[in-house]
PDB file of C-alpha atoms and ligand atoms in Angstrom:
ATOM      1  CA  UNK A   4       0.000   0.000   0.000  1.00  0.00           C
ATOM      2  CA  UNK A   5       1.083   3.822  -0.784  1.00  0.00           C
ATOM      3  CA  UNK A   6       0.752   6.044   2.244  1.00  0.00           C
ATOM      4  CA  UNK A   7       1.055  10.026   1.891  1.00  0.00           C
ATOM      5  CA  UNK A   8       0.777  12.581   4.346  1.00  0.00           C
ATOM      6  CA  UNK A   9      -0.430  16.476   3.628  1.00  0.00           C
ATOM      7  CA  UNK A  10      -0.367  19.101   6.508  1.00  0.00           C
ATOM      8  CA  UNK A  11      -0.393  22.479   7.299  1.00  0.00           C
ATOM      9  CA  UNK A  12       1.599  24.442   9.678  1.00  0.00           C
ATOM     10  CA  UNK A  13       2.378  27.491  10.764  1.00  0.00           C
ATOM     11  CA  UNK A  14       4.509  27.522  13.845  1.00  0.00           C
ATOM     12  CA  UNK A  15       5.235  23.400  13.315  1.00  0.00           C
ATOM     13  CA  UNK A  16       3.003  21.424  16.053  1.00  0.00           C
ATOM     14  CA  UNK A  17       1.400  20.094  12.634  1.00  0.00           C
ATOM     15  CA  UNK A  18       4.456  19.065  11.407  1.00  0.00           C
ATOM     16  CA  UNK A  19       5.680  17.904  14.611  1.00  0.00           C
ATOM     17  CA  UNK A  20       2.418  15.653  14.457  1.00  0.00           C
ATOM     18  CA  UNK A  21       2.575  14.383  11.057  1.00  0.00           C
ATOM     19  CA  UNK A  22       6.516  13.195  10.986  1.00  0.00           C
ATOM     20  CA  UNK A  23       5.034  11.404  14.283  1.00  0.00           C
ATOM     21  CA  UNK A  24       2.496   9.786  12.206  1.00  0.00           C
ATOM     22  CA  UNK A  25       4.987   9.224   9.248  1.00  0.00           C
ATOM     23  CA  UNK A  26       7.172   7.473  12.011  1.00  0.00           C
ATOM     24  CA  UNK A  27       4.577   5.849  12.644  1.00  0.00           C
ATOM     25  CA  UNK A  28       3.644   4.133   9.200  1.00  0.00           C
ATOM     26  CA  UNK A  29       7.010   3.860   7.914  1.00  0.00           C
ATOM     27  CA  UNK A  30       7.394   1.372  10.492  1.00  0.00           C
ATOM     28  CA  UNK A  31       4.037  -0.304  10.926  1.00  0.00           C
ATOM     29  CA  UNK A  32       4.120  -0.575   6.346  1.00  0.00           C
ATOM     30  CA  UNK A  33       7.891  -0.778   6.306  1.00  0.00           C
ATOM     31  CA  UNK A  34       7.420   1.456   3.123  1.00  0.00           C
ATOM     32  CA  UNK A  35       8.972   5.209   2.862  1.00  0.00           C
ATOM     33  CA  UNK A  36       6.096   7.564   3.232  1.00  0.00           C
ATOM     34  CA  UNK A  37       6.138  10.962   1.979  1.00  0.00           C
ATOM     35  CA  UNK A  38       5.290  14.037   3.855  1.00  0.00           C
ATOM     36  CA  UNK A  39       3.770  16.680   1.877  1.00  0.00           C
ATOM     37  CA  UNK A  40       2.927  20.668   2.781  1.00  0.00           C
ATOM     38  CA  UNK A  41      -0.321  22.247   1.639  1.00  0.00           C
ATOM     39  CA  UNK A  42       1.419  24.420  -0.109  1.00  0.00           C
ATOM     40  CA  UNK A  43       3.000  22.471  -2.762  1.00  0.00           C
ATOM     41  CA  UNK A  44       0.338  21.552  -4.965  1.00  0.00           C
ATOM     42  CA  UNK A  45       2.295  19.466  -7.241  1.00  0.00           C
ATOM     43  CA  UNK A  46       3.353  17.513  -4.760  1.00  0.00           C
ATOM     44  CA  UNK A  47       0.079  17.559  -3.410  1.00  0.00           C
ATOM     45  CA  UNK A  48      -1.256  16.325  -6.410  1.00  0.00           C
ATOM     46  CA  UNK A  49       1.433  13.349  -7.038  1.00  0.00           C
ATOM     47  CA  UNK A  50       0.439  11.734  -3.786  1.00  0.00           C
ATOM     48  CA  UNK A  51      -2.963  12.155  -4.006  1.00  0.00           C
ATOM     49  CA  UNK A  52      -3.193  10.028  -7.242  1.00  0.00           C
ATOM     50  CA  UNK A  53      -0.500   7.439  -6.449  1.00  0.00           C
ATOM     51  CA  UNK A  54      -1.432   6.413  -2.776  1.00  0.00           C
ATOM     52  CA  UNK A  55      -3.883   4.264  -1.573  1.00  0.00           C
ATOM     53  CA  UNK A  56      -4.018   6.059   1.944  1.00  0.00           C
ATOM     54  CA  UNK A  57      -3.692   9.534   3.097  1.00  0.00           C
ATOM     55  CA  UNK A  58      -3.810  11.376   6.098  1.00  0.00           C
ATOM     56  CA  UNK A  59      -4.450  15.323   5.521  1.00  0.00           C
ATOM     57  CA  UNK A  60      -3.217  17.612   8.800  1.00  0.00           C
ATOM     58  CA  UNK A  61      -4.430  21.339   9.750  1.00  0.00           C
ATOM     59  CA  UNK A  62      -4.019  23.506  12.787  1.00  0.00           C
ATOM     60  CA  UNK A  63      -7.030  25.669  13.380  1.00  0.00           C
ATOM     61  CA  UNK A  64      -6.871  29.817  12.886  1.00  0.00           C
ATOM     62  CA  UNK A  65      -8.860  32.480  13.701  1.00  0.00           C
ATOM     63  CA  UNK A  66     -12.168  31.621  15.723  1.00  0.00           C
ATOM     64  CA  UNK A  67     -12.047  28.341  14.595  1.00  0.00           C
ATOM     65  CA  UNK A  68     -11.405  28.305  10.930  1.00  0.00           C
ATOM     66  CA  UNK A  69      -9.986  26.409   8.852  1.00  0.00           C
ATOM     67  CA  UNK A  70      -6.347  27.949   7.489  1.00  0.00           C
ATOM     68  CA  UNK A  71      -6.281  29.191   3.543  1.00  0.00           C
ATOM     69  CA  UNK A  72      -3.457  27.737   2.711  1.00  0.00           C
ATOM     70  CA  UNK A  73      -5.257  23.936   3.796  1.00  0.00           C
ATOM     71  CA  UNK A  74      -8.906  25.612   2.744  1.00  0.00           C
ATOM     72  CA  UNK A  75      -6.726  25.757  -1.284  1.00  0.00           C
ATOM     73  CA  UNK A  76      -5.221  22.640  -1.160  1.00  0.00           C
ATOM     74  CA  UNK A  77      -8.879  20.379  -0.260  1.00  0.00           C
ATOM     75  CA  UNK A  78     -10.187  23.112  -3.128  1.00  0.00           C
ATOM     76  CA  UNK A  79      -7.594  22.072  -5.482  1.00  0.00           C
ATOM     77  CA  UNK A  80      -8.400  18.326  -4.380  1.00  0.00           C
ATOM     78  CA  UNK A  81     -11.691  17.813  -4.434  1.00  0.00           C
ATOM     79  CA  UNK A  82     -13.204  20.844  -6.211  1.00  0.00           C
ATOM     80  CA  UNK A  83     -10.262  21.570  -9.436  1.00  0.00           C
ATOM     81  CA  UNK A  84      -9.340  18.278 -10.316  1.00  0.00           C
ATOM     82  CA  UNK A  85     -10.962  15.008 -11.790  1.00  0.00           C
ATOM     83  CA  UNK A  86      -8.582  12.527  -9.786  1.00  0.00           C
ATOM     84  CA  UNK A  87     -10.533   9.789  -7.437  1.00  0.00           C
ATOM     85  CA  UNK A  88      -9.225  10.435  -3.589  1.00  0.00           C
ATOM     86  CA  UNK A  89      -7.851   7.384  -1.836  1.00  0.00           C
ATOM     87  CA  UNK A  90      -9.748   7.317   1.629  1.00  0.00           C
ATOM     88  CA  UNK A  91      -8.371   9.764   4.202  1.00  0.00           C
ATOM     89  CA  UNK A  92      -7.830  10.081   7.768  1.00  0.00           C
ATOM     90  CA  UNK A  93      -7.721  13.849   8.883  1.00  0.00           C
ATOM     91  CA  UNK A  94      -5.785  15.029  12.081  1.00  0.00           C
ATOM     92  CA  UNK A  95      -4.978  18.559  13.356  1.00  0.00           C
ATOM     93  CA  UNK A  96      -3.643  20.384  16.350  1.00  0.00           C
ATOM     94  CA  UNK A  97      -5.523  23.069  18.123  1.00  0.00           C
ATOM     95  CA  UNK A  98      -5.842  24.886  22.081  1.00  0.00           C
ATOM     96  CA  UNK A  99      -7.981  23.961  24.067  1.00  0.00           C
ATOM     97  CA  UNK A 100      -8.182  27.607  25.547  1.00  0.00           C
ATOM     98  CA  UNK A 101     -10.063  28.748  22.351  1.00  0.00           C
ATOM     99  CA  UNK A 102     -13.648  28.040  21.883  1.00  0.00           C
ATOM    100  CA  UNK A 103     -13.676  26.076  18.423  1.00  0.00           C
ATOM    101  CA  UNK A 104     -11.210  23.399  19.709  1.00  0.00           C
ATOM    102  CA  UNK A 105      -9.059  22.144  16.537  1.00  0.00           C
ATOM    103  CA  UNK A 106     -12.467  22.980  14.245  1.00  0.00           C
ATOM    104  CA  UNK A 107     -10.798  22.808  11.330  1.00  0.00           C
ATOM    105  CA  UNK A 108     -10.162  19.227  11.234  1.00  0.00           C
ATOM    106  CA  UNK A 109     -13.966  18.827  11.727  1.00  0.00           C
ATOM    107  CA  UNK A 110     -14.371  21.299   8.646  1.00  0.00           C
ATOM    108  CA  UNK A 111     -11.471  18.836   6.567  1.00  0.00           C
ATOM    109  CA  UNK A 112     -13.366  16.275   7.381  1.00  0.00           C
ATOM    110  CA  UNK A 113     -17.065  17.409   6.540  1.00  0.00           C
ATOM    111  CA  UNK A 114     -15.233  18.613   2.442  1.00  0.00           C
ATOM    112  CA  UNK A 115     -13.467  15.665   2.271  1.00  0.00           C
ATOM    113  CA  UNK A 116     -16.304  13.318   2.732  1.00  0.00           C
ATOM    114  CA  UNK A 117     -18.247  14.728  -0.411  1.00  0.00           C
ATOM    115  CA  UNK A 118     -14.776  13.498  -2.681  1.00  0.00           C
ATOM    116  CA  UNK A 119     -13.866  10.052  -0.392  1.00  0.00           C
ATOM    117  CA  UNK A 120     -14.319   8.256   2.455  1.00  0.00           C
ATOM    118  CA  UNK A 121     -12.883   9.803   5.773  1.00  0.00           C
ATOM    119  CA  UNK A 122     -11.720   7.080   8.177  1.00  0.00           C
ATOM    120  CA  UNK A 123     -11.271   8.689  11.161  1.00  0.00           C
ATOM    121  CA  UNK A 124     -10.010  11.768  13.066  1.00  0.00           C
ATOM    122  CA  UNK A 125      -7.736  12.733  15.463  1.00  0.00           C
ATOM    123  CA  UNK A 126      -7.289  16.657  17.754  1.00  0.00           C
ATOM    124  CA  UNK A 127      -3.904  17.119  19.459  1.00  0.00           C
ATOM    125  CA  UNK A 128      -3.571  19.697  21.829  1.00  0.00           C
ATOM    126  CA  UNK A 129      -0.877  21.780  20.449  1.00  0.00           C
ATOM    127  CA  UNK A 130       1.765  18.965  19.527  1.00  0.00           C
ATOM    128  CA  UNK A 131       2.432  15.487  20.815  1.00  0.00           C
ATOM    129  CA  UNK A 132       4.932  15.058  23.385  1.00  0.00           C
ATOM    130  CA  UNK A 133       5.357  12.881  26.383  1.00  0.00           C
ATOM    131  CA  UNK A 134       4.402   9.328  25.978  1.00  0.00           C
ATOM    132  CA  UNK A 135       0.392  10.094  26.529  1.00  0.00           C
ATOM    133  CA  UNK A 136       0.261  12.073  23.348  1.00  0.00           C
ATOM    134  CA  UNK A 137       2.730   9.956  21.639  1.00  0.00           C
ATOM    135  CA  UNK A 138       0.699   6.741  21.716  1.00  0.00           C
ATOM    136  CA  UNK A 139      -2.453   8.556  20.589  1.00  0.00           C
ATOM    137  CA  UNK A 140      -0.740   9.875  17.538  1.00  0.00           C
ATOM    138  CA  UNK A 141       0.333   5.933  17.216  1.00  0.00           C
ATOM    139  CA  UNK A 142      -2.174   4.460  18.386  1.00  0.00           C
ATOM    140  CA  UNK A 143      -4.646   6.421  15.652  1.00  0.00           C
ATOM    141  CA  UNK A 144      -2.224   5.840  13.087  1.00  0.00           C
ATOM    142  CA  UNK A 145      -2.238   1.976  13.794  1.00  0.00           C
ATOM    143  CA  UNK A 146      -5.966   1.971  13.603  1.00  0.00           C
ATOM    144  CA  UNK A 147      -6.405   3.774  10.263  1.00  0.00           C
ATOM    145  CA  UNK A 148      -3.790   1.640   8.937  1.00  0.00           C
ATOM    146  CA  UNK A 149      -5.979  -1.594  10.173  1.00  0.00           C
ATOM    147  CA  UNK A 150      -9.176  -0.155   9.041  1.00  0.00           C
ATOM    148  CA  UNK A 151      -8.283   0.214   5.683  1.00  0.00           C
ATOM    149  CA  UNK A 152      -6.644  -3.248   5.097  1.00  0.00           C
ATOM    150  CA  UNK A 153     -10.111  -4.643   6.424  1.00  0.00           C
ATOM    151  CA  UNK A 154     -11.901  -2.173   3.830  1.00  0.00           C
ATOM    152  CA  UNK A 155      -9.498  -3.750   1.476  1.00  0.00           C
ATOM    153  CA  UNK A 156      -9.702  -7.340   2.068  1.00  0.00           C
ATOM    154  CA  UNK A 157     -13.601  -7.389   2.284  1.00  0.00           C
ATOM    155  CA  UNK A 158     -13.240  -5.218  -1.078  1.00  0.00           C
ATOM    156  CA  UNK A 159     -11.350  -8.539  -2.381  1.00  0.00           C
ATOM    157  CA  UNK A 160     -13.879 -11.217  -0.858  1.00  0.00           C
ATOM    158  CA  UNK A 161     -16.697  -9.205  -2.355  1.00  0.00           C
ATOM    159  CA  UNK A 162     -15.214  -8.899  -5.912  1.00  0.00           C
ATOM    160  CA  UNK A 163     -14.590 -12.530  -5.319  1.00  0.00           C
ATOM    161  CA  UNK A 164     -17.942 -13.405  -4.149  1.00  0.00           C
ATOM    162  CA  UNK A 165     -19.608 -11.508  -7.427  1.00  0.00           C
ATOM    163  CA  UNK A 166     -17.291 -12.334 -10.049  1.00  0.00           C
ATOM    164  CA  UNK A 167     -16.687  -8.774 -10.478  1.00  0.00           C
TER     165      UNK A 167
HETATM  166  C1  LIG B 226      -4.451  33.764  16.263  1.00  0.00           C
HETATM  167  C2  LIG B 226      -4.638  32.329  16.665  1.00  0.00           C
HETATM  168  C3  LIG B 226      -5.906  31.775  16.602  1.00  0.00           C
HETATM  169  C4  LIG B 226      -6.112  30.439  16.971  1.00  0.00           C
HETATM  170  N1  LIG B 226      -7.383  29.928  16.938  1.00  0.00           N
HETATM  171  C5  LIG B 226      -7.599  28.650  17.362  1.00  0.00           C
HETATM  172  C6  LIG B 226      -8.926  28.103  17.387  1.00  0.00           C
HETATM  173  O1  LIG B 226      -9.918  28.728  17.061  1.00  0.00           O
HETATM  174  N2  LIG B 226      -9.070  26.813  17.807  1.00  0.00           N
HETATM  175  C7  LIG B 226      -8.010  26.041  18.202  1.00  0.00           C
HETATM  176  O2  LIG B 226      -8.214  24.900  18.561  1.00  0.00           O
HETATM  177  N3  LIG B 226      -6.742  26.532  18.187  1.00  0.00           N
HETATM  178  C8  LIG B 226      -6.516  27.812  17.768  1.00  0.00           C
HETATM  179  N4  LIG B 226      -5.232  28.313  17.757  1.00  0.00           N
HETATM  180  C9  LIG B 226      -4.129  27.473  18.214  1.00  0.00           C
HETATM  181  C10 LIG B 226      -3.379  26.785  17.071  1.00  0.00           C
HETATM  182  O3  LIG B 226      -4.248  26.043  16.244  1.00  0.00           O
HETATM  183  C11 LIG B 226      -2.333  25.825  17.660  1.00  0.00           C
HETATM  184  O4  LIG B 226      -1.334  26.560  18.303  1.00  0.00           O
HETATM  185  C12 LIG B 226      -1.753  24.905  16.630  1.00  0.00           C
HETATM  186  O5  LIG B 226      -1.052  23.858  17.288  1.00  0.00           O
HETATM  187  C13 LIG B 226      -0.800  25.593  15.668  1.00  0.00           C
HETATM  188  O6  LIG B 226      -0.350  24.636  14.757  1.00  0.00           O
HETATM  189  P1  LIG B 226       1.008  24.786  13.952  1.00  0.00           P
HETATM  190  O7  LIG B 226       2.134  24.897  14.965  1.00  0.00           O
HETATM  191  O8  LIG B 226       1.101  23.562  13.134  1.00  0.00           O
HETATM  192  O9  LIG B 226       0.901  26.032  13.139  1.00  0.00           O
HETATM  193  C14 LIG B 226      -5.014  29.647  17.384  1.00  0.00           C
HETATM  194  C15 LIG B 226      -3.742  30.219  17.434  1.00  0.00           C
HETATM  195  C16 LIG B 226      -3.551  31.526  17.092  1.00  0.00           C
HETATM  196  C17 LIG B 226      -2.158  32.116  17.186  1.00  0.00           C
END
């Protein structure tokens, strides 16, 4: 399977999250996994039609909105282009302290669902460190990577069991 990770970040907790997550798959897949920003669209665009996973990172801005620079990447990916999206898993980091906690994962989530199938989410509290926050990142990463084999192999028993 091809994994691919696009985030945005601003001051790097996303980051910090998604090379956690990257860690993560690289050695749960023992395949090299990319990490992509938002703002390279080419790049953006590569992964999203050679993978067979992705997991798609914001931080949340403003009174909980979701960032431009994340806001014209999911445009250019689901709106601008006629590539099929691999299922996705979105994840962000937020503060609790504001209001709309990590919203704009919720808002990645609700545009993504009209182009694929979202797996799951995950909201970090600024970034992970210490082995709490650690094993949540892992732990979600783990469980994304599970769900989709299962989506997979039933995908293969059903083509089986209809000749298709
Ligand atoms: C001006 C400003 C507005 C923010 N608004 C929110 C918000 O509405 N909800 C939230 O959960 N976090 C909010 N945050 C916190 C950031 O999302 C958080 O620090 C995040 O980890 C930053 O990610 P990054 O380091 O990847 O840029 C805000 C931060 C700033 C500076």
């Amino acid at each position: 399977m091809g994994i691919a990770i696009i985030y945005a970040s601003r001051s790097g907790n996303t980051k910090e999250t998604a090379e956690l997550i990257q860690d993560e798959c690289e050695k749960y897949i023992g395949n090299r996994v990319p990490l992509v920003p938002v703002t390279d669209l080419r790049a953006v665009e590569e992964v999203c039609q050679h993978s067979t996973l992705l997991f798609f990172g914001t931080y949340t801005w403003g009174k909980g909105k979701l960032p431009d620079i994340a806001r014209k990447a999911l445009r250019f990916m689901i709106k601008e282009n006629d590539f099929a999206l691999p299922p996705v898993a979105v994840f962000g980091t937020g503060e609790t302290i504001f209001t709309y906690y990590c919203r704009a994962v919720d808002e990645a989530a609700y545009h993504l669902a009209h182009k694929t199938e979202v797996l799951g989410t995950m909201k970090i509290e600024l970034a992970p460190r210490g082995p709490k926050a650690i094993n949540v990142v892992r732990q979600f990463t783990r469980a994304i990577i599970d769900d989709w084999m299962e989506g997979y192999k039933s995908g293969i028993k059903e083509n089986q069991n209809t000749g298709t």
